Short mmCIF file of C-alpha atoms and ligand atoms in Angstrom, two decimals:
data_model
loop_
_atom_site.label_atom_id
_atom_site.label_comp_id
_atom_site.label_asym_id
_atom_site.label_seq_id
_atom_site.Cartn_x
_atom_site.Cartn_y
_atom_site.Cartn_z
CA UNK A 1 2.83 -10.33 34.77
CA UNK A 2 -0.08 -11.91 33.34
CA UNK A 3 -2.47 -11.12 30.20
CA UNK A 4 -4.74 -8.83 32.45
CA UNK A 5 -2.39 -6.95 34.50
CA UNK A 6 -0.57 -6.69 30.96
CA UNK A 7 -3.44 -5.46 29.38
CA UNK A 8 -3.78 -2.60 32.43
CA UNK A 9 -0.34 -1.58 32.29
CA UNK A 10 -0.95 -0.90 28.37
CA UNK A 11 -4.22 0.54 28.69
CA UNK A 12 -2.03 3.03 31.65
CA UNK A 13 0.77 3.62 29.03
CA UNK A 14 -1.67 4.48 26.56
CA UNK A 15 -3.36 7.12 28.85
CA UNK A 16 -0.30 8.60 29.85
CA UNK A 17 1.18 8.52 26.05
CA UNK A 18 -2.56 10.33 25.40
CA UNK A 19 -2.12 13.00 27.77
CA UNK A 20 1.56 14.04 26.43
CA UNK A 21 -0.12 13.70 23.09
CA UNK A 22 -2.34 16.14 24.59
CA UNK A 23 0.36 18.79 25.35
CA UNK A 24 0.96 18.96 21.33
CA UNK A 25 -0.59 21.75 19.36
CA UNK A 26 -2.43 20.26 16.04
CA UNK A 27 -5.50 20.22 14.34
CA UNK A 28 -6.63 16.85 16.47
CA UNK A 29 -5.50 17.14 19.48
CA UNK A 30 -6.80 15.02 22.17
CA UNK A 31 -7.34 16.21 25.99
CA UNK A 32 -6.17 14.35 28.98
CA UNK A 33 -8.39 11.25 30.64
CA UNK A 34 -10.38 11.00 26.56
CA UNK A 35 -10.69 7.92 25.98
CA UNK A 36 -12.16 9.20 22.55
CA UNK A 37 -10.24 9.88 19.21
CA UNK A 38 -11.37 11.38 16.20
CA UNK A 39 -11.22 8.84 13.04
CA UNK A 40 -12.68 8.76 9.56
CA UNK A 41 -14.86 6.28 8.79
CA UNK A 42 -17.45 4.20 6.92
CA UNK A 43 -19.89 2.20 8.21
CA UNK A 44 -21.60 0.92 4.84
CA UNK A 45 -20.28 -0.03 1.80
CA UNK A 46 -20.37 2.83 -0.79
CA UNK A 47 -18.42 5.46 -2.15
CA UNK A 48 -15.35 6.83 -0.58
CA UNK A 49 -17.33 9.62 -0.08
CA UNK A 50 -19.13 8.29 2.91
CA UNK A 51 -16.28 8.36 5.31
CA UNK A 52 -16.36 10.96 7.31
CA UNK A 53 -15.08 12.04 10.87
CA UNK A 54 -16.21 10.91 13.94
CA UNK A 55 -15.77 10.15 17.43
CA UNK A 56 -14.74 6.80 18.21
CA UNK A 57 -13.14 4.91 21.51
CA UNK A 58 -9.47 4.94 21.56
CA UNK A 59 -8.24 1.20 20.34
CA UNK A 60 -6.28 -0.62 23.20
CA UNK A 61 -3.40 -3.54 22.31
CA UNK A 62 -4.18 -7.11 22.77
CA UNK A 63 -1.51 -9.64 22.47
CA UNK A 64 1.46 -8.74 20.14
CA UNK A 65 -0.55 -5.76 19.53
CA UNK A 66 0.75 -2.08 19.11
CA UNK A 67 -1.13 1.24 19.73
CA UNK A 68 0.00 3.51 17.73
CA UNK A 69 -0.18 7.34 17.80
CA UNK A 70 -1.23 7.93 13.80
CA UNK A 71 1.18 11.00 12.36
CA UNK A 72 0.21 10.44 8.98
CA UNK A 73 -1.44 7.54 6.97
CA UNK A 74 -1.08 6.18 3.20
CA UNK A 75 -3.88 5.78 0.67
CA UNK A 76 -3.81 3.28 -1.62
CA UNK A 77 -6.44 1.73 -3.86
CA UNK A 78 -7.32 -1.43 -1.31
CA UNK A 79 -8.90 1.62 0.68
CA UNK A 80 -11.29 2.22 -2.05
CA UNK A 81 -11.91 -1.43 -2.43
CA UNK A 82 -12.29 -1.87 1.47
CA UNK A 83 -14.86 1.40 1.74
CA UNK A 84 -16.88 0.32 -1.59
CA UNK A 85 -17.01 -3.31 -1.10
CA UNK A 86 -16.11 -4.48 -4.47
CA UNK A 87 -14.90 -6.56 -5.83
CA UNK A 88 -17.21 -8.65 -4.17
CA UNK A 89 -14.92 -11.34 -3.42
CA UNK A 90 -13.64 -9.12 -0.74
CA UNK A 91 -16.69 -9.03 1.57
CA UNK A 92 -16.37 -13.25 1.46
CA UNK A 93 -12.92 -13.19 2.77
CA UNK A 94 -13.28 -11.85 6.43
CA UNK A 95 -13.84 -7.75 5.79
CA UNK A 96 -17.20 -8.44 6.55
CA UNK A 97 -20.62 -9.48 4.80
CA UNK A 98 -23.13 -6.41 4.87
CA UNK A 99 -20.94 -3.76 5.71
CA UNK A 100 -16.85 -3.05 6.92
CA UNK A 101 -15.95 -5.19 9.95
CA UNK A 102 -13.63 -2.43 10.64
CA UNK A 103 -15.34 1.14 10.29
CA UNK A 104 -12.01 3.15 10.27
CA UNK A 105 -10.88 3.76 6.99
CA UNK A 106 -7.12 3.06 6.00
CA UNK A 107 -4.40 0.65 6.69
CA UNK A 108 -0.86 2.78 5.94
CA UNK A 109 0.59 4.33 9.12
CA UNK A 110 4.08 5.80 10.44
CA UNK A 111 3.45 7.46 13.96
CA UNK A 112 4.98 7.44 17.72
CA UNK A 113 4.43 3.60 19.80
CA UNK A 114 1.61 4.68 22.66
CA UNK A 115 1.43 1.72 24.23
CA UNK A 116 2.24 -2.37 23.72
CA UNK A 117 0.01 -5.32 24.58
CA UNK A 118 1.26 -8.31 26.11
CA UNK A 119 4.24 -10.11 24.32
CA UNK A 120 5.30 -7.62 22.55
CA UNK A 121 9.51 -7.66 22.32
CA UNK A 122 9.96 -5.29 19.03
CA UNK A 123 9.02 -2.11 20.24
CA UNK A 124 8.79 0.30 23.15
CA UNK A 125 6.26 3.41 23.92
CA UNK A 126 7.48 6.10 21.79
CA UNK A 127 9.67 4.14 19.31
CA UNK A 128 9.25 5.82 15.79
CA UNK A 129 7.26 2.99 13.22
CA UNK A 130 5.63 2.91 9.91
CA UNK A 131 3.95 -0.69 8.66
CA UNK A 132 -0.20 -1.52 8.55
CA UNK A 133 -2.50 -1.61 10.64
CA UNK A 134 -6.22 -2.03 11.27
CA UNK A 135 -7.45 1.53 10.61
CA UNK A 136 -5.17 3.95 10.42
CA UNK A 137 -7.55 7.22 9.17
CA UNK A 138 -7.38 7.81 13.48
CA UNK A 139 -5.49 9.10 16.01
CA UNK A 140 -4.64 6.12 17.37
CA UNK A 141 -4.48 2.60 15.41
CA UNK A 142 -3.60 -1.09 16.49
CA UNK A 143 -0.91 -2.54 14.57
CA UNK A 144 -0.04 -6.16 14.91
CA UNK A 145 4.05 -6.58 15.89
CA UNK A 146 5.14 -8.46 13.28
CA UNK A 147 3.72 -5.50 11.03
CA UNK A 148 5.32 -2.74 12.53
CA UNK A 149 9.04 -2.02 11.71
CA UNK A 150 11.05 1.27 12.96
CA UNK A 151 10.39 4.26 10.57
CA UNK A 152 13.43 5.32 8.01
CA UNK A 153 15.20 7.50 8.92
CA UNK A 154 15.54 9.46 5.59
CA UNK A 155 12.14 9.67 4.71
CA UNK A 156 9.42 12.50 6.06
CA UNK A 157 6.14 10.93 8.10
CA UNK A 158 4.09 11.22 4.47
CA UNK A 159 6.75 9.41 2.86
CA UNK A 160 7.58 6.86 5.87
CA UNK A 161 3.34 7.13 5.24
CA UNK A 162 3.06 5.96 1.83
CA UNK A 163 5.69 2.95 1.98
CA UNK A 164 4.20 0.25 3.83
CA UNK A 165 1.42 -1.33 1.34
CA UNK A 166 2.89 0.28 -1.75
CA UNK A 167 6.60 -0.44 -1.10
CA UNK A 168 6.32 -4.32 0.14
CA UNK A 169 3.82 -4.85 -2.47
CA UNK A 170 6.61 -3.38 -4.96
CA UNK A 171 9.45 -5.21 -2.98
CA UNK A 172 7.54 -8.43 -3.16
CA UNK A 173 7.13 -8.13 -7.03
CA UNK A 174 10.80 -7.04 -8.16
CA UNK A 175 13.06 -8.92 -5.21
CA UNK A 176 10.68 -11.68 -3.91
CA UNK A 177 8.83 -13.30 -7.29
CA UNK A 178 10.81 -11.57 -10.35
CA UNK A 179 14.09 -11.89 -8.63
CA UNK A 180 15.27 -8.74 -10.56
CA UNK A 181 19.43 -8.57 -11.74
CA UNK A 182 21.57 -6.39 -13.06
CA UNK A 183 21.58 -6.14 -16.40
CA UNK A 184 17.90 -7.26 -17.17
CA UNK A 185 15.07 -5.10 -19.17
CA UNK A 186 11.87 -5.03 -17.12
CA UNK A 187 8.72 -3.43 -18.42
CA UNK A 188 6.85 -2.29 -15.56
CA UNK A 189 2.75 -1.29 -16.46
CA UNK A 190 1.71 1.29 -14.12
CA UNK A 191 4.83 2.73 -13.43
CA UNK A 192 3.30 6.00 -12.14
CA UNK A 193 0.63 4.20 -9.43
CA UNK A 194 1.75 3.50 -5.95
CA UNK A 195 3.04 0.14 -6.39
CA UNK A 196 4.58 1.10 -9.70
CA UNK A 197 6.62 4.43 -8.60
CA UNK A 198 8.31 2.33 -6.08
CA UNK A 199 8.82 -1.09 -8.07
CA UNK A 200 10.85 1.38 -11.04
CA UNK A 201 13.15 2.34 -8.28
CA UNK A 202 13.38 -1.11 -6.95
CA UNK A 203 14.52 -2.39 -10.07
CA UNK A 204 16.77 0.35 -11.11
CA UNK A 205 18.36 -0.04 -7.75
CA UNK A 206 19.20 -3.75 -9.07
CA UNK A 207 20.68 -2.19 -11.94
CA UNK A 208 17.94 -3.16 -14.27
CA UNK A 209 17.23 -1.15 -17.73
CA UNK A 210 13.26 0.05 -16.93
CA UNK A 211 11.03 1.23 -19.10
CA UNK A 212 7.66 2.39 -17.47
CA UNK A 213 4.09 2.24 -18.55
CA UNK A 214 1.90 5.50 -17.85
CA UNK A 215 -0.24 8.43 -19.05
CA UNK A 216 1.85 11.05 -20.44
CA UNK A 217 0.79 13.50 -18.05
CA UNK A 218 3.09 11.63 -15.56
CA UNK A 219 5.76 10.27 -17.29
CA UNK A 220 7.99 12.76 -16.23
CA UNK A 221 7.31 11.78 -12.83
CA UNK A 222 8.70 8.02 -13.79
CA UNK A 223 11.41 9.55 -15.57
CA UNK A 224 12.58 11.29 -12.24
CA UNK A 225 12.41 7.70 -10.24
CA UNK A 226 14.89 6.39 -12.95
CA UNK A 227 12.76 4.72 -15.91
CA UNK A 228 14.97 5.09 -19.16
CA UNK A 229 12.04 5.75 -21.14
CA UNK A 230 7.86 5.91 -20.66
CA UNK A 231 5.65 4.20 -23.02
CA UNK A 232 2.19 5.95 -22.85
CA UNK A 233 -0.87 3.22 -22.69
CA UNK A 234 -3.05 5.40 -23.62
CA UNK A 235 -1.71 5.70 -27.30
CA UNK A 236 0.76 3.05 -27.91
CA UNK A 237 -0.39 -0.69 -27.22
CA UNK A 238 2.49 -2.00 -25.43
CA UNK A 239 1.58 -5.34 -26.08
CA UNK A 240 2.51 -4.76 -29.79
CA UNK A 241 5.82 -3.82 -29.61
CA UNK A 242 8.92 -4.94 -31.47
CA UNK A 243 10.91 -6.03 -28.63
CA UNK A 244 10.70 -8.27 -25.60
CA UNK A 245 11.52 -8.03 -21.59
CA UNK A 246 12.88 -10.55 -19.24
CA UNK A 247 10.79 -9.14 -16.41
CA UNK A 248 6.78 -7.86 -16.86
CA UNK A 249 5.24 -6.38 -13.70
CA UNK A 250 1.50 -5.56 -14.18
CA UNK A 251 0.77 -3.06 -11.31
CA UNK A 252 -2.08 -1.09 -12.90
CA UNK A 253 -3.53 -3.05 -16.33
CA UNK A 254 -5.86 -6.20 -16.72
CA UNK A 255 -3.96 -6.95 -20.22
CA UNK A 256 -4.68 -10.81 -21.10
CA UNK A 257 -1.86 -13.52 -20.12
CA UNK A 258 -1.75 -14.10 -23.95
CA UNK A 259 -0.97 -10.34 -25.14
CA UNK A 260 1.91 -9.87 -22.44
CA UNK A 261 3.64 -12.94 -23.14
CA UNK A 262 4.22 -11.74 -26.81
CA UNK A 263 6.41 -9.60 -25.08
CA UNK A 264 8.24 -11.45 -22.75
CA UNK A 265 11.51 -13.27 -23.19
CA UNK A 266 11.56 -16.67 -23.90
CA UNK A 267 12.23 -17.84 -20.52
CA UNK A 268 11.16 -14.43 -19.15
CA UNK A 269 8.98 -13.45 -15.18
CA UNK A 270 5.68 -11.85 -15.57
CA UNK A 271 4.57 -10.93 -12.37
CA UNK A 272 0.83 -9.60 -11.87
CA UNK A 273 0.24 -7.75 -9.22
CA UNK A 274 -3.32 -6.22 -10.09
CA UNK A 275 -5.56 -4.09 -12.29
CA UNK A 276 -8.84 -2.00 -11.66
CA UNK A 277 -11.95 -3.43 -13.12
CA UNK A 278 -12.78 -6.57 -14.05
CA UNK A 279 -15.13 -8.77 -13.03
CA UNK A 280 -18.21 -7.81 -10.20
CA UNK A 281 -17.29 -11.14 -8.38
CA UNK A 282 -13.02 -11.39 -8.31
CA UNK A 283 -11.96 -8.17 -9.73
CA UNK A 284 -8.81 -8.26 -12.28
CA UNK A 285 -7.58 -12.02 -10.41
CA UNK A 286 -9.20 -13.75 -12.97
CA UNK A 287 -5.71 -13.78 -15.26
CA UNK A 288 -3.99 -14.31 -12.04
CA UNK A 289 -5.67 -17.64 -11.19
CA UNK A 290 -4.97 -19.06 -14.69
CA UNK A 291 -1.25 -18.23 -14.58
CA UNK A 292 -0.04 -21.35 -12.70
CA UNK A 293 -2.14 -23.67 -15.31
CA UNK A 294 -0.56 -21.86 -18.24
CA UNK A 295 3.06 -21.93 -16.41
CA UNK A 296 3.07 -25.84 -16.58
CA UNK A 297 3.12 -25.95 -20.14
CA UNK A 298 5.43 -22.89 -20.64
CA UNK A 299 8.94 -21.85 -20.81
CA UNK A 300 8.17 -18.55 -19.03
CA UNK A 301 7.34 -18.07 -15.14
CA UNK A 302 3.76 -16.41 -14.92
CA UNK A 303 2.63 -15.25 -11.31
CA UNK A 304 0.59 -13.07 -9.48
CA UNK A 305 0.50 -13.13 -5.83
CA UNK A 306 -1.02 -11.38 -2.40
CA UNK A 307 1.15 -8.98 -0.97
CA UNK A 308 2.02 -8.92 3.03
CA UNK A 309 3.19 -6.33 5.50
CA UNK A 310 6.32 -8.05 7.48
CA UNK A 311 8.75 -6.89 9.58
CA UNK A 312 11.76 -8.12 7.77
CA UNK A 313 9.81 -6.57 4.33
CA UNK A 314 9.36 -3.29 5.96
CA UNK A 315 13.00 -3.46 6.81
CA UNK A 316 14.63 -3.99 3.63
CA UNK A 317 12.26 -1.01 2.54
CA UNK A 318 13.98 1.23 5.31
CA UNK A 319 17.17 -0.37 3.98
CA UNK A 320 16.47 1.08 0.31
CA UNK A 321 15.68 3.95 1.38
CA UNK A 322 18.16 5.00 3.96
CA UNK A 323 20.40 4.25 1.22
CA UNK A 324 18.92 6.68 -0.60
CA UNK A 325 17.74 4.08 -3.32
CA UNK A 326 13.99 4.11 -3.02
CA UNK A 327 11.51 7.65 -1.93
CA UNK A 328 8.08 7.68 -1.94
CA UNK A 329 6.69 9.95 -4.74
CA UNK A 330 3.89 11.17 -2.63
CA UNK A 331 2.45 14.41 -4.77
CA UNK A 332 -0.88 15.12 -2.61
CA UNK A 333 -1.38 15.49 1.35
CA UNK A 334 -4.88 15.78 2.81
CA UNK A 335 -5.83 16.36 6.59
CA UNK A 336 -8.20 13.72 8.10
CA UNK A 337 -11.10 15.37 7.44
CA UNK A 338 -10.66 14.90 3.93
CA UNK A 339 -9.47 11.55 3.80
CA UNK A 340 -12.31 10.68 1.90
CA UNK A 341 -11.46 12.70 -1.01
CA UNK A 342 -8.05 11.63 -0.67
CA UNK A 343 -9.78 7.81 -1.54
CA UNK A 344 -12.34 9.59 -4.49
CA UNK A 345 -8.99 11.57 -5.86
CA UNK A 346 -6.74 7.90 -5.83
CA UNK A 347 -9.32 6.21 -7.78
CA UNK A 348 -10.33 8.63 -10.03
CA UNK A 349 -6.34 8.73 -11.23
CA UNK A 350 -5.53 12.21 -9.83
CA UNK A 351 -2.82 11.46 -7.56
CA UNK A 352 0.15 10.98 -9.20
CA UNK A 353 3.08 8.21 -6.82
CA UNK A 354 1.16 8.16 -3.43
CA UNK A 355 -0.65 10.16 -1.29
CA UNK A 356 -1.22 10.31 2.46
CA UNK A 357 -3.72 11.56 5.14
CA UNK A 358 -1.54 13.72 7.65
CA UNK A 359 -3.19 13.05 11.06
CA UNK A 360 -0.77 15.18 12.88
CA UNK A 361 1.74 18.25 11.98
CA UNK A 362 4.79 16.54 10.83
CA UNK A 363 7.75 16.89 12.82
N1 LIG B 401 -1.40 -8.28 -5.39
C1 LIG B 401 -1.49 -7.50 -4.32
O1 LIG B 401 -1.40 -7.96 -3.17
C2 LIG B 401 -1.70 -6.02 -4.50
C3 LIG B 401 -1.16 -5.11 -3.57
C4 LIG B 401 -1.32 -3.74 -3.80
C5 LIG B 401 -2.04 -3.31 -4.91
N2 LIG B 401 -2.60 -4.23 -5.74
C6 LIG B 401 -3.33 -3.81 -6.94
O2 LIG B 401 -2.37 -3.33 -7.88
C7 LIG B 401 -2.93 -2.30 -8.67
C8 LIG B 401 -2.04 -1.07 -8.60
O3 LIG B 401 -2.11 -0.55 -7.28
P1 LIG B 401 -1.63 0.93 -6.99
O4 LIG B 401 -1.86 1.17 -5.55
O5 LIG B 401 -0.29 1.13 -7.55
O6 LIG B 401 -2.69 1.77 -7.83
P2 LIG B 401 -2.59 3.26 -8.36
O7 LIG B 401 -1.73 4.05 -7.46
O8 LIG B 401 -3.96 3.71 -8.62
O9 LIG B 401 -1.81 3.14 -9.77
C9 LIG B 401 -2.42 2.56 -10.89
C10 LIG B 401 -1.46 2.69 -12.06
O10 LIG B 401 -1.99 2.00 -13.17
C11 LIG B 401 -1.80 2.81 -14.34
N3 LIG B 401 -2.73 2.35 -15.35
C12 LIG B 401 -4.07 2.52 -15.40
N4 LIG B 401 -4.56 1.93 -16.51
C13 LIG B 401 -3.50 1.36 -17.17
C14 LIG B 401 -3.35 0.63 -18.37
N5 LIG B 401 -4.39 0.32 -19.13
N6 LIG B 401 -2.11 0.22 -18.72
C15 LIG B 401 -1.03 0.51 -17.95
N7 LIG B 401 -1.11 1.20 -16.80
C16 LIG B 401 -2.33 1.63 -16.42
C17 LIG B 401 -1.98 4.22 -13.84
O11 LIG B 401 -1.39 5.13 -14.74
P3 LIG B 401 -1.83 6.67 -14.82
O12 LIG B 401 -2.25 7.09 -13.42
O13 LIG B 401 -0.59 7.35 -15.30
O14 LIG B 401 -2.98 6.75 -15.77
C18 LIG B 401 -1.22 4.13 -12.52
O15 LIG B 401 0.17 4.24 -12.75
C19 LIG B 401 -4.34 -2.04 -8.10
O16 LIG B 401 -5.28 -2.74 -8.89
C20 LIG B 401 -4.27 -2.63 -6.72
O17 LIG B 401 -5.54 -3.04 -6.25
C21 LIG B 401 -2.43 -5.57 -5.57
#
């Protein structure tokens, strides 16, 4: 079969996946022969309050390329960067100049396969997934295969939802670059964020000691994913403490290199993983870019890194969580036609763990 009869079959599977979608009583329910979808989206750089619903043609797979019929979709905080534009750094690297190269909002998915382009071997019309994809505040989104994995099994479609970004990011941080044992004390600074809420479980499934970072209003919330203890930022400067950690993760200050290494073993990990604020032009990376100059001449291993959706990433998520290891904390649900102030409410600090866009009734 060749890329353009490929490309027919898909855009055939799709249609047919469409119409049983059809047959499906929700809120956004599509009709038979649409080629139409409702999506939320942005086509400026502002506020999150600028994306809005509309009606926009139903994406079909390329090469390696997934449709995906949207159940529910994450939020996370590189929404709000993607919708405003900032830091500006972002525009520069490929999510376009002047305005979003990619008008529908959101990137977090777990839905139904619809249809698969050419060369895809992973997955099959109607397999159940969760991973990233190219806007996912739709009906229907385009995932890439290799960012795609099969949904858990034991979590709900808000949870499976809220994992992908969040989770791998976390995942990344505690397995990948702090290489987390049993046994260790980790400090984790923005234990009650997305990335945070799922990096204190990570670790305390490794059998680490945690103690979490957070306002008080949600330390109970960090408490419940299995923190021994909550240090509130907002009246005790963690950085002054009498004690030290082998492992730092930074998921949620901009504290300086300098003020978290007073706290970190001797031949301790600090891992940054990001901060809100900072400068107009790079955000909270500038630390981040200094770390492996300051590394060279130190005992302790300083990193920050960029996190990626992958298959085998998504899978040891699943893992955790079928296990019954890792949940998502996700403490807010919007429909799509709100998913804007599901953005406003993540960065103003209202959402407490995750929150997701339900595109469909879950099942
Ligand atoms: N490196 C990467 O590839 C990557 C990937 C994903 C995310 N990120 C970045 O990582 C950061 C966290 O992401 P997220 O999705 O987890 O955000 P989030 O859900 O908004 O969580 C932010 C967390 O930071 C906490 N926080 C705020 N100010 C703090 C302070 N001064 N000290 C300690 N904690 C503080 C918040 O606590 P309260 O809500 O309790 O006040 C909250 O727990 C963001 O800047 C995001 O852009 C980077």
């Amino acid at each position: 079969m060749n890329a353009s009869t490929t490309a027919q079959a898909a855009a055939a599977a799709s249609a047919a996946t469409i119409a049983a979608a059809a047959s499906a009583s929700d809120a956004t329910s599509i009709t038979e022969g649409d080629t139409t979808m409702r999506a939320a989206v942005q086509r400026r750089y502002a506020g999150p309050e600028e994306i809005h619903l509309d009606t926009v043609p139903v994406p079909q797979p390329g090469d390696g390329e997934v449709l995906v019929e949207v159940h529910a979709a994450g939020v996370d905080r590189g929404v709000w960067h993607l919708a405003t534009g900032r830091p500006l750094v972002i525009r520069a690297i490929g999510f376009g100049l002047r305005r979003p190269k990619q008008p529908v909002q959101g990137s977090d998915l777990a839905g139904v396969v619809s249809a698969v382009g050419a060369g895809v071997t992973r997955f099959a019309v109607g397999d159940e997934v969760f991973g990233t994809a190219d806007g996912s505040f739709a009906q229907f989104a385009i995932a890439k295969e290799e960012r795609l994995a099969l949904r858990p099994e034991a979590a709900g479609i808000a949870d499976a939802a809220a994992m992908p970004v969040s989770a791998v990011t976390a995942l990344q941080a505690v397995q990948d670059c702090a290489k987390v044992e049993a046994g260790q004390r980790v400090l984790i600074l923005g234990a009650s964020g997305g990335v945070g809420s799922f990096a204190v479980q990570i670790a305390v499934a490794a059998g680490a000691h945690v103690t979490g970072v957070a306002s008080a209003a949600k330390a109970e919330l960090v408490l419940e994913l299995g923190a021994e203890r909550v240090i509130d930022y907002r009246t005790t400067e963690v950085t002054e403490l009498d004690e030290s950690f082998d492992v730092i993760i930074d998921a949620g200050s901009l504290t300086s290199l300098r003020r978290l290494r007073r706290i970190l073993s001797p031949t301790g990990t600090l891992v940054m993983v990001g901060g809100e604020g900072g400068d107009a032009l790079v955000g909270g990376s500038g630390r981040t870019l200094w770390a492996p100059l300051v590394s060279l001449f130190a005992s302790q291993r300083l990193m920050g890194f960029v996190s990626a959706t992958t298959t085998e990433r998504l899978e040891r998520v699943r893992d955790l969580v079928d296990a019954g290891s890792v949940r998502a904390a996700v403490s807010r649900t919007y429909p799509l036609e709100r998913a804007g102030d599901a953005v406003t409410d993540l960065a103003a600090g209202i959402v407490s763990g995750k929150a997701a866009v339900l595109v469909r009734d879950a099942r």
